[in-house]
PDB file of C-alpha atoms in Angstrom:
ATOM      1  CA  ASN A   1       8.777  -1.595  -2.172  1.00  0.00           C
ATOM      2  CA  LEU A   2       6.924  -3.039  -5.149  1.00  0.00           C
ATOM      3  CA  ALA A   3       5.119  -5.373  -2.767  1.00  0.00           C
ATOM      4  CA  GLU A   4       4.125  -2.417  -0.597  1.00  0.00           C
ATOM      5  CA  LEU A   5       2.617  -0.732  -3.660  1.00  0.00           C
ATOM      6  CA  TYR A   6       0.582  -3.845  -4.432  1.00  0.00           C
ATOM      7  CA  ARG A   7      -0.561  -4.066  -0.808  1.00  0.00           C
ATOM      8  CA  ALA A   8      -1.648  -0.425  -0.825  1.00  0.00           C
ATOM      9  CA  GLN A   9      -3.687  -1.175  -3.957  1.00  0.00           C
ATOM     10  CA  GLY A  10      -5.296  -4.203  -2.336  1.00  0.00           C
ATOM     11  CA  ARG A  11      -3.519  -6.597  -4.753  1.00  0.00           C
ATOM     12  CA  TYR A  12      -2.491  -8.907  -1.958  1.00  0.00           C
ATOM     13  CA  GLU A  13      -1.853 -11.992  -4.080  1.00  0.00           C
ATOM     14  CA  LEU A  14       0.886 -10.118  -5.948  1.00  0.00           C
ATOM     15  CA  ALA A  15       2.401  -8.626  -2.795  1.00  0.00           C
ATOM     16  CA  GLU A  16       2.910 -11.776  -0.720  1.00  0.00           C
ATOM     17  CA  PRO A  17       5.542 -13.612  -2.824  1.00  0.00           C
ATOM     18  CA  LEU A  18       7.573 -10.416  -3.216  1.00  0.00           C
ATOM     19  CA  LEU A  19       7.539  -9.744   0.522  1.00  0.00           C
ATOM     20  CA  GLN A  20       8.637 -13.313   1.198  1.00  0.00           C
ATOM     21  CA  GLN A  21      11.437 -13.062  -1.356  1.00  0.00           C
ATOM     22  CA  ALA A  22      12.623  -9.800   0.161  1.00  0.00           C
ATOM     23  CA  LEU A  23      12.654 -11.292   3.659  1.00  0.00           C
ATOM     24  CA  ASP A  24      14.564 -14.383   2.538  1.00  0.00           C
ATOM     25  CA  LEU A  25      17.093 -12.271   0.658  1.00  0.00           C
ATOM     26  CA  TRP A  26      17.725  -9.877   3.554  1.00  0.00           C
ATOM     27  CA  ARG A  27      18.174 -12.815   5.923  1.00  0.00           C
ATOM     28  CA  SER A  28      20.680 -14.514   3.646  1.00  0.00           C
ATOM     29  CA  LEU A  29      22.639 -11.304   2.965  1.00  0.00           C
ATOM     30  CA  LEU A  30      22.499  -9.550   6.335  1.00  0.00           C
ATOM     31  CA  GLY A  31      21.763 -12.263   8.870  1.00  0.00           C
ATOM     32  CA  GLU A  32      18.913 -12.361  11.362  1.00  0.00           C
ATOM     33  CA  GLN A  33      20.121  -9.417  13.485  1.00  0.00           C
ATOM     34  CA  HIS A  34      19.589  -6.461  11.166  1.00  0.00           C
ATOM     35  CA  PRO A  35      17.022  -3.614  11.066  1.00  0.00           C
ATOM     36  CA  ASP A  36      16.101  -4.397   7.443  1.00  0.00           C
ATOM     37  CA  VAL A  37      15.121  -7.914   8.483  1.00  0.00           C
ATOM     38  CA  ALA A  38      12.890  -6.425  11.200  1.00  0.00           C
ATOM     39  CA  SER A  39      11.274  -4.110   8.647  1.00  0.00           C
ATOM     40  CA  SER A  40      10.677  -7.009   6.296  1.00  0.00           C
ATOM     41  CA  LEU A  41       9.082  -9.089   9.051  1.00  0.00           C
ATOM     42  CA  ASN A  42       6.877  -6.114   9.886  1.00  0.00           C
ATOM     43  CA  ASN A  43       5.805  -5.652   6.255  1.00  0.00           C
ATOM     44  CA  LEU A  44       4.871  -9.293   5.783  1.00  0.00           C
ATOM     45  CA  ALA A  45       2.925  -9.201   9.041  1.00  0.00           C
ATOM     46  CA  GLY A  46       1.083  -6.114   7.791  1.00  0.00           C
ATOM     47  CA  LEU A  47       0.025  -7.964   4.667  1.00  0.00           C
ATOM     48  CA  TYR A  48      -1.276 -10.912   6.693  1.00  0.00           C
ATOM     49  CA  GLU A  49      -3.179  -8.523   8.946  1.00  0.00           C
ATOM     50  CA  SER A  50      -4.770  -6.841   5.920  1.00  0.00           C
ATOM     51  CA  GLN A  51      -5.997 -10.260   4.836  1.00  0.00           C
ATOM     52  CA  GLY A  52      -7.329 -11.168   8.285  1.00  0.00           C
ATOM     53  CA  ARG A  53      -4.669 -13.871   8.722  1.00  0.00           C
ATOM     54  CA  TYR A  54      -3.978 -12.770  12.270  1.00  0.00           C
ATOM     55  CA  GLU A  55      -2.408 -16.005  13.457  1.00  0.00           C
ATOM     56  CA  LEU A  56       0.359 -15.530  10.881  1.00  0.00           C
ATOM     57  CA  ALA A  57       0.786 -11.807  11.549  1.00  0.00           C
ATOM     58  CA  GLU A  58       1.196 -11.875  15.337  1.00  0.00           C
ATOM     59  CA  PRO A  59       4.495 -13.806  15.642  1.00  0.00           C
ATOM     60  CA  LEU A  60       6.054 -11.714  12.872  1.00  0.00           C
ATOM     61  CA  TYR A  61       5.049  -8.444  14.557  1.00  0.00           C
ATOM     62  CA  GLU A  62       6.461  -9.731  17.849  1.00  0.00           C
ATOM     63  CA  GLN A  63       9.738 -10.758  16.204  1.00  0.00           C
ATOM     64  CA  ALA A  64      10.029  -7.354  14.521  1.00  0.00           C
ATOM     65  CA  LEU A  65       9.399  -5.522  17.815  1.00  0.00           C
ATOM     66  CA  ASP A  66      11.953  -7.625  19.702  1.00  0.00           C
ATOM     67  CA  LEU A  67      14.554  -7.131  16.971  1.00  0.00           C
ATOM     68  CA  ARG A  68      14.045  -3.372  16.820  1.00  0.00           C
ATOM     69  CA  ARG A  69      14.297  -3.027  20.581  1.00  0.00           C
ATOM     70  CA  SER A  70      17.531  -5.028  20.720  1.00  0.00           C
ATOM     71  CA  LEU A  71      19.122  -3.320  17.698  1.00  0.00           C
ATOM     72  CA  LEU A  72      17.826   0.254  17.971  1.00  0.00           C
ATOM     73  CA  GLY A  73      17.002   0.715  21.638  1.00  0.00           C
ATOM     74  CA  GLU A  74      13.694   1.700  23.220  1.00  0.00           C
ATOM     75  CA  GLN A  75      13.792   5.334  22.036  1.00  0.00           C
ATOM     76  CA  HIS A  76      13.439   4.909  18.284  1.00  0.00           C
ATOM     77  CA  PRO A  77      10.572   5.663  15.836  1.00  0.00           C
ATOM     78  CA  ASP A  78      10.701   2.119  14.453  1.00  0.00           C
ATOM     79  CA  VAL A  79      10.035   0.754  17.935  1.00  0.00           C
ATOM     80  CA  ALA A  80       7.019   3.068  18.179  1.00  0.00           C
ATOM     81  CA  ALA A  81       5.820   1.765  14.814  1.00  0.00           C
ATOM     82  CA  SER A  82       6.129  -1.834  15.981  1.00  0.00           C
ATOM     83  CA  LEU A  83       4.254  -1.090  19.207  1.00  0.00           C
ATOM     84  CA  ASN A  84       1.499   0.536  17.158  1.00  0.00           C
ATOM     85  CA  ASN A  85       1.305  -2.337  14.689  1.00  0.00           C
ATOM     86  CA  LEU A  86       1.007  -4.968  17.373  1.00  0.00           C
ATOM     87  CA  ALA A  87      -1.669  -2.855  19.075  1.00  0.00           C
ATOM     88  CA  GLU A  88      -3.556  -2.656  15.764  1.00  0.00           C
ATOM     89  CA  LEU A  89      -3.508  -6.436  15.509  1.00  0.00           C
ATOM     90  CA  TYR A  90      -4.799  -6.850  19.069  1.00  0.00           C
ATOM     91  CA  ARG A  91      -7.587  -4.330  18.387  1.00  0.00           C
ATOM     92  CA  ALA A  92      -8.620  -6.157  15.216  1.00  0.00           C
ATOM     93  CA  GLN A  93      -8.905  -9.326  17.313  1.00  0.00           C
ATOM     94  CA  GLY A  94     -10.930  -7.601  20.031  1.00  0.00           C
ATOM     95  CA  ARG A  95      -8.095  -7.923  22.564  1.00  0.00           C
ATOM     96  CA  TYR A  96      -8.575  -4.338  23.698  1.00  0.00           C
ATOM     97  CA  GLU A  97      -6.912  -4.645  27.093  1.00  0.00           C
ATOM     98  CA  LEU A  98      -3.660  -5.625  25.356  1.00  0.00           C
ATOM     99  CA  ALA A  99      -3.963  -2.973  22.647  1.00  0.00           C
ATOM    100  CA  GLU A 100      -4.489   0.155  24.769  1.00  0.00           C
ATOM    101  CA  PRO A 101      -1.139   0.287  26.623  1.00  0.00           C
ATOM    102  CA  LEU A 102       0.763  -0.368  23.396  1.00  0.00           C
ATOM    103  CA  TYR A 103      -1.117   2.419  21.583  1.00  0.00           C
ATOM    104  CA  GLN A 104      -0.362   4.790  24.464  1.00  0.00           C
ATOM    105  CA  GLN A 105       3.329   3.842  24.514  1.00  0.00           C
ATOM    106  CA  ALA A 106       3.574   4.381  20.749  1.00  0.00           C
ATOM    107  CA  LEU A 107       1.869   7.796  20.972  1.00  0.00           C
ATOM    108  CA  ASP A 108       4.081   8.944  23.850  1.00  0.00           C
ATOM    109  CA  LEU A 109       7.196   7.748  22.035  1.00  0.00           C
ATOM    110  CA  TRP A 110       6.320   9.476  18.755  1.00  0.00           C
ATOM    111  CA  ARG A 111       5.515  12.706  20.558  1.00  0.00           C
ATOM    112  CA  SER A 112       8.834  12.677  22.419  1.00  0.00           C
ATOM    113  CA  LEU A 113      10.867  11.791  19.311  1.00  0.00           C
ATOM    114  CA  LEU A 114       9.052  13.708  16.559  1.00  0.00           C
ATOM    115  CA  GLY A 115       7.144  16.485  18.302  1.00  0.00           C
ATOM    116  CA  GLU A 116       3.420  17.199  18.049  1.00  0.00           C
ATOM    117  CA  GLN A 117       3.435  18.260  14.378  1.00  0.00           C
ATOM    118  CA  HIS A 118       4.113  14.986  12.598  1.00  0.00           C
ATOM    119  CA  PRO A 119       1.938  12.590  10.535  1.00  0.00           C
ATOM    120  CA  ASP A 120       2.931   9.630  12.717  1.00  0.00           C
ATOM    121  CA  VAL A 121       1.555  11.448  15.760  1.00  0.00           C
ATOM    122  CA  ALA A 122      -1.690  12.097  13.866  1.00  0.00           C
ATOM    123  CA  SER A 123      -1.933   8.421  12.904  1.00  0.00           C
ATOM    124  CA  SER A 124      -1.292   7.380  16.484  1.00  0.00           C
ATOM    125  CA  LEU A 125      -4.018   9.690  17.792  1.00  0.00           C
ATOM    126  CA  ASN A 126      -6.394   8.239  15.220  1.00  0.00           C
ATOM    127  CA  ASN A 127      -5.551   4.652  16.152  1.00  0.00           C
ATOM    128  CA  LEU A 128      -6.139   5.231  19.846  1.00  0.00           C
ATOM    129  CA  ALA A 129      -9.458   6.874  18.975  1.00  0.00           C
ATOM    130  CA  VAL A 130     -10.453   3.813  16.925  1.00  0.00           C
ATOM    131  CA  LEU A 131      -9.842   1.665  19.993  1.00  0.00           C
ATOM    132  CA  TYR A 132     -11.946   3.921  22.215  1.00  0.00           C
ATOM    133  CA  ARG A 133     -14.765   3.897  19.645  1.00  0.00           C
ATOM    134  CA  ALA A 134     -14.686   0.104  19.473  1.00  0.00           C
ATOM    135  CA  GLN A 135     -15.081   0.050  23.264  1.00  0.00           C
ATOM    136  CA  GLY A 136     -17.964   2.543  23.164  1.00  0.00           C
ATOM    137  CA  ARG A 137     -15.870   5.199  24.920  1.00  0.00           C
ATOM    138  CA  TYR A 138     -17.041   7.876  22.508  1.00  0.00           C
ATOM    139  CA  GLU A 139     -16.268  10.828  24.752  1.00  0.00           C
ATOM    140  CA  LEU A 140     -12.579   9.865  24.664  1.00  0.00           C
ATOM    141  CA  ALA A 141     -12.552   9.049  20.957  1.00  0.00           C
ATOM    142  CA  GLU A 142     -14.028  12.257  19.518  1.00  0.00           C
ATOM    143  CA  PRO A 143     -11.321  14.776  20.556  1.00  0.00           C
ATOM    144  CA  LEU A 144      -8.584  12.404  19.368  1.00  0.00           C
ATOM    145  CA  TYR A 145     -10.284  11.945  15.987  1.00  0.00           C
ATOM    146  CA  GLN A 146     -10.620  15.710  15.627  1.00  0.00           C
ATOM    147  CA  GLN A 147      -6.980  16.316  16.552  1.00  0.00           C
ATOM    148  CA  ALA A 148      -5.862  13.660  14.072  1.00  0.00           C
ATOM    149  CA  LEU A 149      -7.986  15.149  11.276  1.00  0.00           C
ATOM    150  CA  ASP A 150      -6.729  18.681  11.915  1.00  0.00           C
ATOM    151  CA  LEU A 151      -3.127  17.489  11.978  1.00  0.00           C
ATOM    152  CA  MET A 152      -3.481  15.444   8.776  1.00  0.00           C
ATOM    153  CA  ARG A 153      -5.020  18.389   6.960  1.00  0.00           C
ATOM    154  CA  SER A 154      -2.326  20.821   8.056  1.00  0.00           C
ATOM    155  CA  LEU A 155       0.577  18.453   7.351  1.00  0.00           C
ATOM    156  CA  LEU A 156      -0.569  16.527   4.256  1.00  0.00           C
ATOM    157  CA  GLY A 157      -3.110  18.796   2.565  1.00  0.00           C
ATOM    158  CA  GLU A 158      -6.831  18.379   1.986  1.00  0.00           C
ATOM    159  CA  GLN A 159      -6.617  15.736  -0.750  1.00  0.00           C
ATOM    160  CA  HIS A 160      -4.487  13.090   0.931  1.00  0.00           C
ATOM    161  CA  PRO A 161      -5.894   9.561   1.461  1.00  0.00           C
ATOM    162  CA  ALA A 162      -5.019   9.800   5.163  1.00  0.00           C
ATOM    163  CA  VAL A 163      -7.361  12.792   5.421  1.00  0.00           C
ATOM    164  CA  ALA A 164     -10.103  10.731   3.781  1.00  0.00           C
ATOM    165  CA  SER A 165      -9.505   7.996   6.337  1.00  0.00           C
ATOM    166  CA  SER A 166      -9.755  10.498   9.199  1.00  0.00           C
ATOM    167  CA  LEU A 167     -12.991  11.930   7.802  1.00  0.00           C
ATOM    168  CA  ASN A 168     -14.391   8.420   7.501  1.00  0.00           C
ATOM    169  CA  ASN A 169     -13.472   7.538  11.075  1.00  0.00           C
ATOM    170  CA  LEU A 170     -14.985  10.677  12.557  1.00  0.00           C
ATOM    171  CA  ALA A 171     -18.149  10.110  10.510  1.00  0.00           C
ATOM    172  CA  ILE A 172     -18.514   6.565  11.812  1.00  0.00           C
ATOM    173  CA  LEU A 173     -18.161   7.850  15.370  1.00  0.00           C
ATOM    174  CA  TYR A 174     -20.964  10.345  14.741  1.00  0.00           C
ATOM    175  CA  ALA A 175     -23.102   7.570  13.252  1.00  0.00           C
ATOM    176  CA  ASN A 176     -22.476   5.380  16.296  1.00  0.00           C
ATOM    177  CA  GLN A 177     -23.748   8.247  18.431  1.00  0.00           C
ATOM    178  CA  GLY A 178     -26.836   8.738  16.238  1.00  0.00           C
ATOM    179  CA  ARG A 179     -25.555  12.075  14.890  1.00  0.00           C
ATOM    180  CA  LEU A 180     -26.350  11.074  11.314  1.00  0.00           C
ATOM    181  CA  THR A 181     -26.609  14.530   9.773  1.00  0.00           C
ATOM    182  CA  LYS A 182     -23.078  15.324  10.979  1.00  0.00           C
ATOM    183  CA  ALA A 183     -21.752  12.038   9.622  1.00  0.00           C
ATOM    184  CA  GLU A 184     -23.126  12.216   6.059  1.00  0.00           C
ATOM    185  CA  PRO A 185     -21.109  15.170   4.670  1.00  0.00           C
ATOM    186  CA  LEU A 186     -17.894  13.738   6.109  1.00  0.00           C
ATOM    187  CA  LEU A 187     -18.476  10.391   4.394  1.00  0.00           C
ATOM    188  CA  GLU A 188     -19.319  12.153   1.143  1.00  0.00           C
ATOM    189  CA  GLN A 189     -16.046  14.076   1.286  1.00  0.00           C
ATOM    190  CA  ALA A 190     -14.100  10.939   2.136  1.00  0.00           C
ATOM    191  CA  LEU A 191     -15.675   8.968  -0.708  1.00  0.00           C
ATOM    192  CA  ALA A 192     -14.942  11.666  -3.294  1.00  0.00           C
ATOM    193  CA  MET A 193     -11.310  11.798  -2.188  1.00  0.00           C
ATOM    194  CA  CYS A 194     -10.923   8.003  -2.262  1.00  0.00           C
ATOM    195  CA  GLN A 195     -12.458   7.778  -5.723  1.00  0.00           C
ATOM    196  CA  GLN A 196     -10.144  10.481  -7.045  1.00  0.00           C
ATOM    197  CA  ARG A 197      -6.942   9.296  -5.388  1.00  0.00           C
ATOM    198  CA  LEU A 198      -7.362   5.531  -5.135  1.00  0.00           C
ATOM    199  CA  GLY A 199      -9.951   4.575  -7.745  1.00  0.00           C
ATOM    200  CA  ASN A 200     -13.344   2.916  -7.396  1.00  0.00           C
ATOM    201  CA  GLN A 201     -12.021  -0.615  -6.831  1.00  0.00           C
ATOM    202  CA  HIS A 202      -9.691   0.122  -3.933  1.00  0.00           C
ATOM    203  CA  PRO A 203     -10.720  -1.486  -0.607  1.00  0.00           C
ATOM    204  CA  ASP A 204     -10.808   1.926   1.112  1.00  0.00           C
ATOM    205  CA  THR A 205     -13.126   3.311  -1.564  1.00  0.00           C
ATOM    206  CA  VAL A 206     -15.411   0.272  -1.389  1.00  0.00           C
ATOM    207  CA  GLU A 207     -15.546   0.422   2.412  1.00  0.00           C
ATOM    208  CA  THR A 208     -16.344   4.149   2.426  1.00  0.00           C
ATOM    209  CA  GLN A 209     -19.094   3.666  -0.169  1.00  0.00           C
ATOM    210  CA  GLN A 210     -20.600   0.895   1.937  1.00  0.00           C
ATOM    211  CA  SER A 211     -20.492   3.087   5.048  1.00  0.00           C
ATOM    212  CA  LEU A 212     -22.270   5.886   3.202  1.00  0.00           C
ATOM    213  CA  ASP A 213     -24.906   3.498   1.848  1.00  0.00           C
ATOM    214  CA  VAL A 214     -25.616   2.128   5.328  1.00  0.00           C
ATOM    215  CA  LEU A 215     -25.806   5.629   6.773  1.00  0.00           C
ATOM    216  CA  ARG A 216     -28.319   6.724   4.139  1.00  0.00           C
ATOM    217  CA  GLN A 217     -30.439   3.648   4.840  1.00  0.00           C
ATOM    218  CA  MET A 218     -30.408   4.605   8.526  1.00  0.00           C
ATOM    219  CA  MET A 219     -31.606   8.078   7.476  1.00  0.00           C
ATOM    220  CA  GLY A 220     -34.473   6.531   5.504  1.00  0.00           C
ATOM    221  CA  ARG A 221     -33.126   7.276   2.035  1.00  0.00           C
TER     222      ARG A 221
END
């Protein structure tokens, strides 16, 4: 949990040894066939993915997914999470044809297990929209982004970092379409929220500031 805090803050060098210690400890105490071991594999993979170390992340995500399926069955939220995480990795690598069916499976599973009104469903909608945007399938991406944003706002409140992320994603879609005047206020809102909640040095804040700067250059400012 301490490692997860460091990862969320972008302090990856502090997170990695703690995640490795946790994984080693769970393995020695619980054996290889335990859900906590699967979660630990997943968390370490997530750190590697955040750092762009995809070749280290992929086998850990696959191990976590296989473990969760064998221990928890196909109809479990943790299986949906693993499907989503592996899809995220494939998308980051540009392996879109592998990512899409996993995203869709994760979304369908979360909807059936958790209902429509849940943050995990909103995140899943957002992730599938990111894939469609990366493929240039903007007409499919926009309604999913909007649904995700509306859900995040209603479930988590206006000032949650996940809402900032949704605003940022929708703004980038508008920018990709040349709808710059629609994108700018969304990025401004997202940046203000990131600065307040996460601080100026957080990777999400830096990325949002960069997106806003690029957008304003495109607008001739």
